[in-house]
Amino acid sequence: EVQLVESGGGLVQAGGSLRLSCAASGFTFGDIAIGWFRQAPGKEPEDVSCISISDGSTYYTDAVKGRFTISSDNAKNTMYLQMNMLGPDDTAVYYCAAGRFRGSASKTLATLLTRAGFRGQGTQVTVSS
């Protein structure tokens, strides 16, 4: 059974940092792509970032480039999203999404994960101004 369990959300002041974690099970971790999307109240889901575990390539949406870093610990089957310089626009529920994939990360992959990947329960990130 596939399971994705997120943790690390919370309340932070603008300019602060948080690190989200996503523990994956039910996959062969080396054969997946895994990433994050977020959804703010009243808005459509937004791709944030993804990583292809097979080749380590990454993708970031423009809104988070230079501030967020995605990484993985393959021995722990866990993916992380380090979020720095957070602003109120980053406030959303962040979801981990994953699917079986071998290849390079891209915007297309990120969107596919958002729309059709397995997903976790989400973790709330709130950034106060």
N, CA, C and O atoms as a GROMACS GRO file, in nm:
protein
  516
    1GLU      N    1   0.084  -0.119   0.000
    1GLU     CA    2   0.000   0.000   0.000
    1GLU      C    3   0.088   0.125   0.000
    1GLU      O    4   0.181   0.137   0.080
    2VAL      N    5   0.059   0.216  -0.090
    2VAL     CA    6   0.134   0.340  -0.099
    2VAL      C    7   0.090   0.435   0.012
    2VAL      O    8  -0.029   0.457   0.034
    3GLN      N    9   0.187   0.491   0.081
    3GLN     CA   10   0.157   0.592   0.183
    3GLN      C   11   0.258   0.704   0.173
    3GLN      O   12   0.378   0.681   0.156
    4LEU      N   13   0.209   0.826   0.184
    4LEU     CA   14   0.292   0.946   0.191
    4LEU      C   15   0.251   1.022   0.316
    4LEU      O   16   0.134   1.057   0.332
    5VAL      N   17   0.346   1.046   0.402
    5VAL     CA   18   0.316   1.113   0.529
    5VAL      C   19   0.399   1.239   0.539
    5VAL      O   20   0.522   1.234   0.546
    6GLU      N   21   0.329   1.353   0.539
    6GLU     CA   22   0.398   1.482   0.547
    6GLU      C   23   0.410   1.527   0.692
    6GLU      O   24   0.330   1.490   0.778
    7SER      N   25   0.512   1.607   0.716
    7SER     CA   26   0.528   1.673   0.846
    7SER      C   27   0.609   1.799   0.826
    7SER      O   28   0.672   1.819   0.723
    8GLY      N   29   0.607   1.885   0.928
    8GLY     CA   30   0.693   2.002   0.927
    8GLY      C   31   0.626   2.134   0.903
    8GLY      O   32   0.691   2.238   0.909
    9GLY      N   33   0.496   2.134   0.875
    9GLY     CA   34   0.428   2.260   0.857
    9GLY      C   35   0.413   2.336   0.987
    9GLY      O   36   0.448   2.285   1.094
   10GLY      N   37   0.362   2.457   0.978
   10GLY     CA   38   0.342   2.537   1.098
   10GLY      C   39   0.324   2.683   1.066
   10GLY      O   40   0.302   2.722   0.951
   11LEU      N   41   0.334   2.763   1.170
   11LEU     CA   42   0.319   2.908   1.159
   11LEU      C   43   0.456   2.973   1.172
   11LEU      O   44   0.532   2.943   1.263
   12VAL      N   45   0.485   3.061   1.079
   12VAL     CA   46   0.615   3.128   1.080
   12VAL      C   47   0.596   3.272   1.036
   12VAL      O   48   0.503   3.304   0.961
   13GLN      N   49   0.683   3.359   1.082
   13GLN     CA   50   0.676   3.499   1.039
   13GLN      C   51   0.740   3.515   0.902
   13GLN      O   52   0.824   3.435   0.861
   14ALA      N   53   0.698   3.617   0.831
   14ALA     CA   54   0.757   3.646   0.701
   14ALA      C   55   0.909   3.658   0.714
   14ALA      O   56   0.961   3.719   0.808
   15GLY      N   57   0.977   3.598   0.618
   15GLY     CA   58   1.123   3.596   0.623
   15GLY      C   59   1.180   3.472   0.689
   15GLY      O   60   1.300   3.447   0.682
   16GLY      N   61   1.094   3.395   0.753
   16GLY     CA   62   1.138   3.277   0.825
   16GLY      C   63   1.151   3.155   0.735
   16GLY      O   64   1.134   3.163   0.614
   17SER      N   65   1.181   3.042   0.798
   17SER     CA   66   1.205   2.918   0.727
   17SER      C   67   1.128   2.802   0.790
   17SER      O   68   1.097   2.802   0.909
   18LEU      N   69   1.098   2.705   0.707
   18LEU     CA   70   1.040   2.578   0.752
   18LEU      C   71   1.099   2.468   0.666
   18LEU      O   72   1.139   2.492   0.552
   19ARG      N   73   1.102   2.347   0.720
   19ARG     CA   74   1.140   2.231   0.640
   19ARG      C   75   1.029   2.128   0.647
   19ARG      O   76   0.992   2.080   0.754
   20LEU      N   77   0.976   2.097   0.531
   20LEU     CA   78   0.874   1.993   0.520
   20LEU      C   79   0.939   1.860   0.489
   20LEU      O   80   1.040   1.853   0.419
   21SER      N   81   0.881   1.754   0.543
   21SER     CA   82   0.928   1.618   0.516
   21SER      C   83   0.813   1.536   0.459
   21SER      O   84   0.697   1.559   0.492
   22CYS      N   85   0.847   1.440   0.375
   22CYS     CA   86   0.748   1.347   0.322
   22CYS      C   87   0.811   1.208   0.323
   22CYS      O   88   0.905   1.180   0.250
   23ALA      N   89   0.758   1.123   0.407
   23ALA     CA   90   0.804   0.985   0.415
   23ALA      C   91   0.718   0.898   0.326
   23ALA      O   92   0.596   0.896   0.338
   24ALA      N   93   0.782   0.826   0.236
   24ALA     CA   94   0.710   0.745   0.137
   24ALA      C   95   0.727   0.597   0.167
   24ALA      O   96   0.836   0.553   0.204
   25SER      N   97   0.621   0.522   0.150
   25SER     CA   98   0.627   0.376   0.162
   25SER      C   99   0.537   0.315   0.056
   25SER      O  100   0.446   0.380   0.004
   26GLY      N  101   0.564   0.188   0.025
   26GLY     CA  102   0.486   0.121  -0.077
   26GLY      C  103   0.543   0.137  -0.217
   26GLY      O  104   0.487   0.086  -0.314
   27PHE      N  105   0.655   0.209  -0.226
   27PHE     CA  106   0.725   0.228  -0.353
   27PHE      C  107   0.863   0.166  -0.345
   27PHE      O  108   0.916   0.145  -0.236
   28THR      N  109   0.922   0.138  -0.461
   28THR     CA  110   1.066   0.126  -0.470
   28THR      C  111   1.117   0.267  -0.488
   28THR      O  112   1.101   0.325  -0.596
   29PHE      N  113   1.177   0.324  -0.385
   29PHE     CA  114   1.203   0.468  -0.381
   29PHE      C  115   1.286   0.515  -0.499
   29PHE      O  116   1.268   0.627  -0.546
   30GLY      N  117   1.374   0.432  -0.547
   30GLY     CA  118   1.459   0.474  -0.659
   30GLY      C  119   1.386   0.483  -0.791
   30GLY      O  120   1.442   0.531  -0.889
   31ASP      N  121   1.264   0.437  -0.796
   31ASP     CA  122   1.187   0.435  -0.920
   31ASP      C  123   1.070   0.532  -0.918
   31ASP      O  124   0.969   0.511  -0.984
   32ILE      N  125   1.084   0.640  -0.841
   32ILE     CA  126   0.972   0.733  -0.831
   32ILE      C  127   1.018   0.876  -0.857
   32ILE      O  128   1.136   0.908  -0.849
   33ALA      N  129   0.922   0.960  -0.887
   33ALA     CA  130   0.936   1.104  -0.876
   33ALA      C  131   0.846   1.146  -0.762
   33ALA      O  132   0.739   1.089  -0.741
   34ILE      N  133   0.890   1.246  -0.690
   34ILE     CA  134   0.815   1.289  -0.572
   34ILE      C  135   0.828   1.439  -0.560
   34ILE      O  136   0.932   1.496  -0.592
   35GLY      N  137   0.723   1.503  -0.515
   35GLY     CA  138   0.729   1.648  -0.509
   35GLY      C  139   0.620   1.707  -0.423
   35GLY      O  140   0.551   1.637  -0.349
   36TRP      N  141   0.605   1.838  -0.435
   36TRP     CA  142   0.508   1.912  -0.357
   36TRP      C  143   0.421   1.999  -0.446
   36TRP      O  144   0.467   2.057  -0.544
   37PHE      N  145   0.295   2.005  -0.409
   37PHE     CA  146   0.210   2.110  -0.462
   37PHE      C  147   0.141   2.174  -0.343
   37PHE      O  148   0.138   2.117  -0.234
   38ARG      N  149   0.085   2.290  -0.365
   38ARG     CA  150   0.018   2.361  -0.256
   38ARG      C  151  -0.115   2.415  -0.303
   38ARG      O  152  -0.137   2.438  -0.422
   39GLN      N  153  -0.202   2.434  -0.209
   39GLN     CA  154  -0.333   2.489  -0.239
   39GLN      C  155  -0.374   2.587  -0.131
   39GLN      O  156  -0.390   2.551  -0.014
   40ALA      N  157  -0.392   2.710  -0.172
   40ALA     CA  158  -0.440   2.814  -0.081
   40ALA      C  159  -0.592   2.819  -0.088
   40ALA      O  160  -0.650   2.777  -0.188
   41PRO      N  161  -0.657   2.870   0.015
   41PRO     CA  162  -0.804   2.877   0.014
   41PRO      C  163  -0.858   2.950  -0.108
   41PRO      O  164  -0.815   3.061  -0.139
   42GLY      N  165  -0.951   2.888  -0.176
   42GLY     CA  166  -1.015   2.950  -0.290
   42GLY      C  167  -0.932   2.951  -0.418
   42GLY      O  168  -0.972   3.010  -0.518
   43LYS      N  169  -0.817   2.886  -0.414
   43LYS     CA  170  -0.730   2.886  -0.532
   43LYS      C  171  -0.709   2.744  -0.585
   43LYS      O  172  -0.733   2.645  -0.516
   44GLU      N  173  -0.664   2.738  -0.709
   44GLU     CA  174  -0.632   2.609  -0.770
   44GLU      C  175  -0.501   2.555  -0.712
   44GLU      O  176  -0.418   2.632  -0.664
   45PRO      N  177  -0.483   2.425  -0.716
   45PRO     CA  178  -0.354   2.369  -0.675
   45PRO      C  179  -0.240   2.426  -0.759
   45PRO      O  180  -0.255   2.449  -0.879
   46GLU      N  181  -0.127   2.447  -0.696
   46GLU     CA  182  -0.011   2.504  -0.764
   46GLU      C  183   0.108   2.409  -0.749
   46GLU      O  184   0.144   2.371  -0.638
   47ASP      N  185   0.168   2.372  -0.861
   47ASP     CA  186   0.291   2.293  -0.855
   47ASP      C  187   0.397   2.374  -0.784
   47ASP      O  188   0.409   2.495  -0.806
   48VAL      N  189   0.475   2.310  -0.698
   48VAL     CA  190   0.582   2.381  -0.629
   48VAL      C  191   0.718   2.329  -0.673
   48VAL      O  192   0.801   2.407  -0.720
   49SER      N  193   0.741   2.201  -0.657
   49SER     CA  194   0.872   2.146  -0.686
   49SER      C  195   0.861   1.995  -0.695
   49SER      O  196   0.770   1.935  -0.638
   50CYS      N  197   0.955   1.934  -0.767
   50CYS     CA  198   0.961   1.788  -0.768
   50CYS      C  199   1.104   1.742  -0.791
   50CYS      O  200   1.188   1.819  -0.838
   51ILE      N  201   1.129   1.617  -0.758
   51ILE     CA  202   1.260   1.556  -0.778
   51ILE      C  203   1.240   1.417  -0.836
   51ILE      O  204   1.154   1.341  -0.792
   52SER      N  205   1.321   1.386  -0.936
   52SER     CA  206   1.322   1.251  -0.990
   52SER      C  207   1.431   1.174  -0.916
   52SER      O  208   1.550   1.205  -0.928
   53ILE      N  209   1.391   1.074  -0.841
   53ILE     CA  210   1.488   1.003  -0.760
   53ILE      C  211   1.588   0.928  -0.847
   53ILE      O  212   1.704   0.912  -0.807
   54SER      N  213   1.549   0.882  -0.963
   54SER     CA  214   1.637   0.801  -1.047
   54SER      C  215   1.759   0.879  -1.095
   54SER      O  216   1.867   0.821  -1.106
   55ASP      N  217   1.744   1.007  -1.123
   55ASP     CA  218   1.860   1.082  -1.170
   55ASP      C  219   1.889   1.206  -1.086
   55ASP      O  220   1.985   1.278  -1.114
   56GLY      N  221   1.808   1.232  -0.984
   56GLY     CA  222   1.834   1.344  -0.894
   56GLY      C  223   1.799   1.480  -0.949
   56GLY      O  224   1.825   1.581  -0.884
   57SER      N  225   1.741   1.485  -1.068
   57SER     CA  226   1.707   1.616  -1.125
   57SER      C  227   1.589   1.676  -1.052
   57SER      O  228   1.507   1.605  -0.994
   58THR      N  229   1.582   1.808  -1.055
   58THR     CA  230   1.478   1.880  -0.981
   58THR      C  231   1.410   1.983  -1.069
   58THR      O  232   1.462   2.025  -1.172
   59TYR      N  233   1.292   2.023  -1.024
   59TYR     CA  234   1.216   2.129  -1.088
   59TYR      C  235   1.159   2.217  -0.979
   59TYR      O  236   1.118   2.169  -0.873
   60TYR      N  237   1.157   2.348  -1.007
   60TYR     CA  238   1.094   2.446  -0.917
   60TYR      C  239   1.007   2.540  -0.998
   60TYR      O  240   1.045   2.582  -1.107
   61THR      N  241   0.892   2.572  -0.945
   61THR     CA  242   0.813   2.676  -1.009
   61THR      C  243   0.882   2.810  -0.986
   61THR      O  244   0.954   2.826  -0.887
   62ASP      N  245   0.860   2.905  -1.074
   62ASP     CA  246   0.932   3.032  -1.066
   62ASP      C  247   0.912   3.102  -0.932
   62ASP      O  248   1.003   3.170  -0.883
   63ALA      N  249   0.795   3.087  -0.874
   63ALA     CA  250   0.763   3.159  -0.751
   63ALA      C  251   0.850   3.118  -0.633
   63ALA      O  252   0.860   3.192  -0.535
   64VAL      N  253   0.913   3.002  -0.641
   64VAL     CA  254   0.991   2.955  -0.526
   64VAL      C  255   1.139   2.937  -0.559
   64VAL      O  256   1.218   2.904  -0.470
   65LYS      N  257   1.178   2.959  -0.683
   65LYS     CA  258   1.318   2.942  -0.721
   65LYS      C  259   1.407   3.033  -0.638
   65LYS      O  260   1.377   3.151  -0.618
   66GLY      N  261   1.516   2.978  -0.590
   66GLY     CA  262   1.609   3.055  -0.509
   66GLY      C  263   1.572   3.060  -0.362
   66GLY      O  264   1.653   3.103  -0.280
   67ARG      N  265   1.450   3.016  -0.327
   67ARG     CA  266   1.408   3.019  -0.186
   67ARG      C  267   1.385   2.878  -0.132
   67ARG      O  268   1.412   2.852  -0.014
   68PHE      N  269   1.336   2.788  -0.216
   68PHE     CA  270   1.304   2.652  -0.174
   68PHE      C  271   1.407   2.556  -0.232
   68PHE      O  272   1.457   2.576  -0.342
   69THR      N  273   1.437   2.452  -0.156
   69THR     CA  274   1.527   2.347  -0.203
   69THR      C  275   1.467   2.211  -0.173
   69THR      O  276   1.432   2.182  -0.058
   70ILE      N  277   1.455   2.129  -0.275
   70ILE     CA  278   1.404   1.993  -0.258
   70ILE      C  279   1.521   1.896  -0.255
   70ILE      O  280   1.619   1.912  -0.328
   71SER      N  281   1.509   1.795  -0.170
   71SER     CA  282   1.616   1.696  -0.159
   71SER      C  283   1.556   1.564  -0.113
   71SER      O  284   1.440   1.558  -0.073
   72SER      N  285   1.636   1.460  -0.119
   72SER     CA  286   1.587   1.330  -0.074
   72SER      C  287   1.695   1.256   0.002
   72SER      O  288   1.814   1.271  -0.025
   73ASP      N  289   1.651   1.176   0.097
   73ASP     CA  290   1.738   1.083   0.167
   73ASP      C  291   1.690   0.944   0.127
   73ASP      O  292   1.595   0.892   0.186
   74ASN      N  293   1.754   0.885   0.028
   74ASN     CA  294   1.704   0.760  -0.028
   74ASN      C  295   1.709   0.647   0.074
   74ASN      O  296   1.628   0.554   0.066
   75ALA      N  297   1.802   0.652   0.166
   75ALA     CA  298   1.811   0.547   0.268
   75ALA      C  299   1.691   0.551   0.362
   75ALA      O  300   1.654   0.449   0.421
   76LYS      N  301   1.630   0.668   0.376
   76LYS     CA  302   1.514   0.683   0.466
   76LYS      C  303   1.384   0.691   0.389
   76LYS      O  304   1.278   0.709   0.449
   77ASN      N  305   1.389   0.680   0.257
   77ASN     CA  306   1.268   0.693   0.173
   77ASN      C  307   1.193   0.822   0.207
   77ASN      O  308   1.070   0.823   0.219
   78THR      N  309   1.268   0.928   0.222
   78THR     CA  310   1.209   1.054   0.266
   78THR      C  311   1.257   1.168   0.177
   78THR      O  312   1.373   1.174   0.137
   79MET      N  313   1.166   1.257   0.148
   79MET     CA  314   1.196   1.375   0.067
   79MET      C  315   1.172   1.498   0.153
   79MET      O  316   1.084   1.498   0.238
   80TYR      N  317   1.250   1.600   0.130
   80TYR     CA  318   1.242   1.722   0.210
   80TYR      C  319   1.222   1.844   0.120
   80TYR      O  320   1.263   1.845   0.004
   81LEU      N  321   1.158   1.944   0.176
   81LEU     CA  322   1.149   2.074   0.110
   81LEU      C  323   1.191   2.180   0.210
   81LEU      O  324   1.118   2.212   0.304
   82GLN      N  325   1.309   2.234   0.190
   82GLN     CA  326   1.357   2.344   0.273
   82GLN      C  327   1.304   2.474   0.215
   82GLN      O  328   1.330   2.508   0.099
   83MET      N  329   1.229   2.547   0.296
   83MET     CA  330   1.166   2.669   0.250
   83MET      C  331   1.223   2.786   0.327
   83MET      O  332   1.207   2.795   0.449
   84ASN      N  333   1.288   2.875   0.258
   84ASN     CA  334   1.349   2.993   0.318
   84ASN      C  335   1.282   3.119   0.265
   84ASN      O  336   1.214   3.117   0.163
   85MET      N  337   1.303   3.229   0.335
   85MET     CA  338   1.249   3.360   0.295
   85MET      C  339   1.100   3.349   0.265
   85MET      O  340   1.053   3.398   0.162
   86LEU      N  341   1.028   3.287   0.353
   86LEU     CA  342   0.885   3.268   0.333
   86LEU      C  343   0.811   3.400   0.341
   86LEU      O  344   0.847   3.490   0.416
   87GLY      N  345   0.707   3.409   0.260
   87GLY     CA  346   0.621   3.527   0.260
   87GLY      C  347   0.475   3.486   0.271
   87GLY      O  348   0.443   3.368   0.256
   88PRO      N  349   0.386   3.582   0.296
   88PRO     CA  350   0.244   3.549   0.310
   88PRO      C  351   0.187   3.474   0.189
   88PRO      O  352   0.095   3.393   0.205
   89ASP      N  353   0.239   3.500   0.070
   89ASP     CA  354   0.189   3.429  -0.049
   89ASP      C  355   0.221   3.280  -0.048
   89ASP      O  356   0.167   3.205  -0.128
   90ASP      N  357   0.308   3.239   0.041
   90ASP     CA  358   0.340   3.097   0.053
   90ASP      C  359   0.242   3.022   0.143
   90ASP      O  360   0.249   2.900   0.155
   91THR      N  361   0.152   3.095   0.206
   91THR     CA  362   0.054   3.032   0.293
   91THR      C  363  -0.038   2.940   0.213
   91THR      O  364  -0.101   2.982   0.116
   92ALA      N  365  -0.045   2.815   0.254
   92ALA     CA  366  -0.125   2.714   0.182
   92ALA      C  367  -0.115   2.581   0.256
   92ALA      O  368  -0.034   2.565   0.347
   93VAL      N  369  -0.197   2.488   0.213
   93VAL     CA  370  -0.175   2.349   0.252
   93VAL      C  371  -0.081   2.288   0.150
   93VAL      O  372  -0.104   2.294   0.029
   94TYR      N  373   0.026   2.230   0.200
   94TYR     CA  374   0.127   2.170   0.112
   94TYR      C  375   0.106   2.019   0.111
   94TYR      O  376   0.096   1.954   0.216
   95TYR      N  377   0.100   1.965  -0.009
   95TYR     CA  378   0.078   1.822  -0.027
   95TYR      C  379   0.200   1.759  -0.093
   95TYR      O  380   0.258   1.814  -0.186
   96CYS      N  381   0.236   1.644  -0.043
   96CYS     CA  382   0.337   1.561  -0.108
   96CYS      C  383   0.266   1.474  -0.211
   96CYS      O  384   0.158   1.421  -0.184
   97ALA      N  385   0.327   1.459  -0.327
   97ALA     CA  386   0.269   1.376  -0.432
   97ALA      C  387   0.380   1.294  -0.496
   97ALA      O  388   0.493   1.341  -0.509
   98ALA      N  389   0.350   1.172  -0.534
   98ALA     CA  390   0.453   1.084  -0.589
   98ALA      C  391   0.393   0.987  -0.689
   98ALA      O  392   0.272   0.961  -0.689
   99GLY      N  393   0.480   0.934  -0.773
   99GLY     CA  394   0.439   0.834  -0.869
   99GLY      C  395   0.560   0.762  -0.924
   99GLY      O  396   0.673   0.812  -0.915
  100ARG      N  397   0.537   0.647  -0.981
  100ARG     CA  398   0.646   0.569  -1.040
  100ARG      C  399   0.694   0.640  -1.165
  100ARG      O  400   0.615   0.673  -1.254
  101PHE      N  401   0.825   0.663  -1.172
  101PHE     CA  402   0.879   0.742  -1.282
  101PHE      C  403   1.029   0.725  -1.287
  101PHE      O  404   1.096   0.721  -1.184
  102ARG      N  405   1.081   0.714  -1.408
  102ARG     CA  406   1.225   0.720  -1.430
  102ARG      C  407   1.249   0.817  -1.543
  102ARG      O  408   1.192   0.802  -1.652
  103GLY      N  409   1.332   0.915  -1.518
  103GLY     CA  410   1.357   1.018  -1.618
  103GLY      C  411   1.394   1.146  -1.546
  103GLY      O  412   1.432   1.144  -1.429
  104SER      N  413   1.384   1.255  -1.615
  104SER     CA  414   1.425   1.384  -1.559
  104SER      C  415   1.305   1.466  -1.516
  104SER      O  416   1.197   1.460  -1.575
  105ALA      N  417   1.327   1.544  -1.411
  105ALA     CA  418   1.222   1.630  -1.359
  105ALA      C  419   1.194   1.745  -1.456
  105ALA      O  420   1.283   1.791  -1.527
  106SER      N  421   1.071   1.790  -1.455
  106SER     CA  422   1.030   1.898  -1.544
  106SER      C  423   0.898   1.956  -1.493
  106SER      O  424   0.836   1.902  -1.402
  107LYS      N  425   0.857   2.066  -1.554
  107LYS     CA  426   0.727   2.123  -1.520
  107LYS      C  427   0.616   2.023  -1.552
  107LYS      O  428   0.520   2.010  -1.476
  108THR      N  429   0.630   1.955  -1.663
  108THR     CA  430   0.528   1.856  -1.701
  108THR      C  431   0.515   1.748  -1.595
  108THR      O  432   0.405   1.706  -1.560
  109LEU      N  433   0.630   1.702  -1.543
  109LEU     CA  434   0.627   1.601  -1.439
  109LEU      C  435   0.560   1.655  -1.313
  109LEU      O  436   0.478   1.586  -1.252
  110ALA      N  437   0.595   1.777  -1.276
  110ALA     CA  438   0.535   1.837  -1.156
  110ALA      C  439   0.383   1.843  -1.168
  110ALA      O  440   0.311   1.811  -1.074
  111THR      N  441   0.336   1.885  -1.284
  111THR     CA  442   0.192   1.895  -1.305
  111THR      C  443   0.126   1.758  -1.302
  111THR      O  444   0.017   1.742  -1.248
  112LEU      N  445   0.192   1.659  -1.361
  112LEU     CA  446   0.138   1.523  -1.360
  112LEU      C  447   0.127   1.471  -1.217
  112LEU      O  448   0.027   1.409  -1.182
  113LEU      N  449   0.228   1.496  -1.136
  113LEU     CA  450   0.222   1.453  -0.997
  113LEU      C  451   0.106   1.520  -0.924
  113LEU      O  452   0.034   1.457  -0.847
  114THR      N  453   0.090   1.652  -0.949
  114THR     CA  454  -0.018   1.725  -0.882
  114THR      C  455  -0.154   1.668  -0.919
  114THR      O  456  -0.240   1.651  -0.833
  115ARG      N  457  -0.171   1.639  -1.047
  115ARG     CA  458  -0.304   1.600  -1.094
  115ARG      C  459  -0.333   1.453  -1.074
  115ARG      O  460  -0.449   1.415  -1.054
  116ALA      N  461  -0.229   1.368  -1.080
  116ALA     CA  462  -0.257   1.224  -1.086
  116ALA      C  463  -0.173   1.140  -0.992
  116ALA      O  464  -0.189   1.018  -0.988
  117GLY      N  465  -0.084   1.202  -0.916
  117GLY     CA  466   0.001   1.123  -0.829
  117GLY      C  467  -0.067   1.079  -0.701
  117GLY      O  468  -0.171   1.133  -0.663
  118PHE      N  469  -0.008   0.982  -0.636
  118PHE     CA  470  -0.050   0.952  -0.500
  118PHE      C  471  -0.019   1.076  -0.416
  118PHE      O  472   0.078   1.147  -0.443
  119ARG      N  473  -0.101   1.101  -0.314
  119ARG     CA  474  -0.077   1.220  -0.235
  119ARG      C  475  -0.095   1.191  -0.087
  119ARG      O  476  -0.163   1.096  -0.047
  120GLY      N  477  -0.031   1.276  -0.006
  120GLY     CA  478  -0.048   1.264   0.138
  120GLY      C  479  -0.165   1.347   0.186
  120GLY      O  480  -0.245   1.397   0.106
  121GLN      N  481  -0.174   1.360   0.317
  121GLN     CA  482  -0.289   1.428   0.376
  121GLN      C  483  -0.273   1.580   0.379
  121GLN      O  484  -0.369   1.653   0.404
  122GLY      N  485  -0.153   1.627   0.355
  122GLY     CA  486  -0.127   1.771   0.353
  122GLY      C  487  -0.081   1.823   0.487
  122GLY      O  488  -0.114   1.768   0.592
  123THR      N  489  -0.005   1.930   0.481
  123THR     CA  490   0.041   1.998   0.602
  123THR      C  491   0.026   2.149   0.582
  123THR      O  492   0.063   2.202   0.478
  124GLN      N  493  -0.028   2.215   0.682
  124GLN     CA  494  -0.057   2.358   0.670
  124GLN      C  495   0.069   2.440   0.695
  124GLN      O  496   0.142   2.418   0.792
  125VAL      N  497   0.093   2.533   0.606
  125VAL     CA  498   0.199   2.633   0.623
  125VAL      C  499   0.132   2.769   0.626
  125VAL      O  500   0.062   2.807   0.531
  126THR      N  501   0.153   2.843   0.733
  126THR     CA  502   0.096   2.976   0.748
  126THR      C  503   0.208   3.075   0.774
  126THR      O  504   0.287   3.059   0.867
  127VAL      N  505   0.215   3.177   0.689
  127VAL     CA  506   0.319   3.279   0.703
  127VAL      C  507   0.252   3.410   0.738
  127VAL      O  508   0.170   3.462   0.662
  128SER      N  509   0.287   3.463   0.853
  128SER     CA  510   0.227   3.589   0.896
  128SER      C  511   0.314   3.706   0.851
  128SER      O  512   0.436   3.696   0.844
  129SER      N  513   0.248   3.817   0.821
  129SER     CA  514   0.322   3.935   0.772
  129SER      C  515   0.368   4.022   0.886
  129SER      O  516   0.431   4.125   0.863
   0.00000   0.00000   0.00000
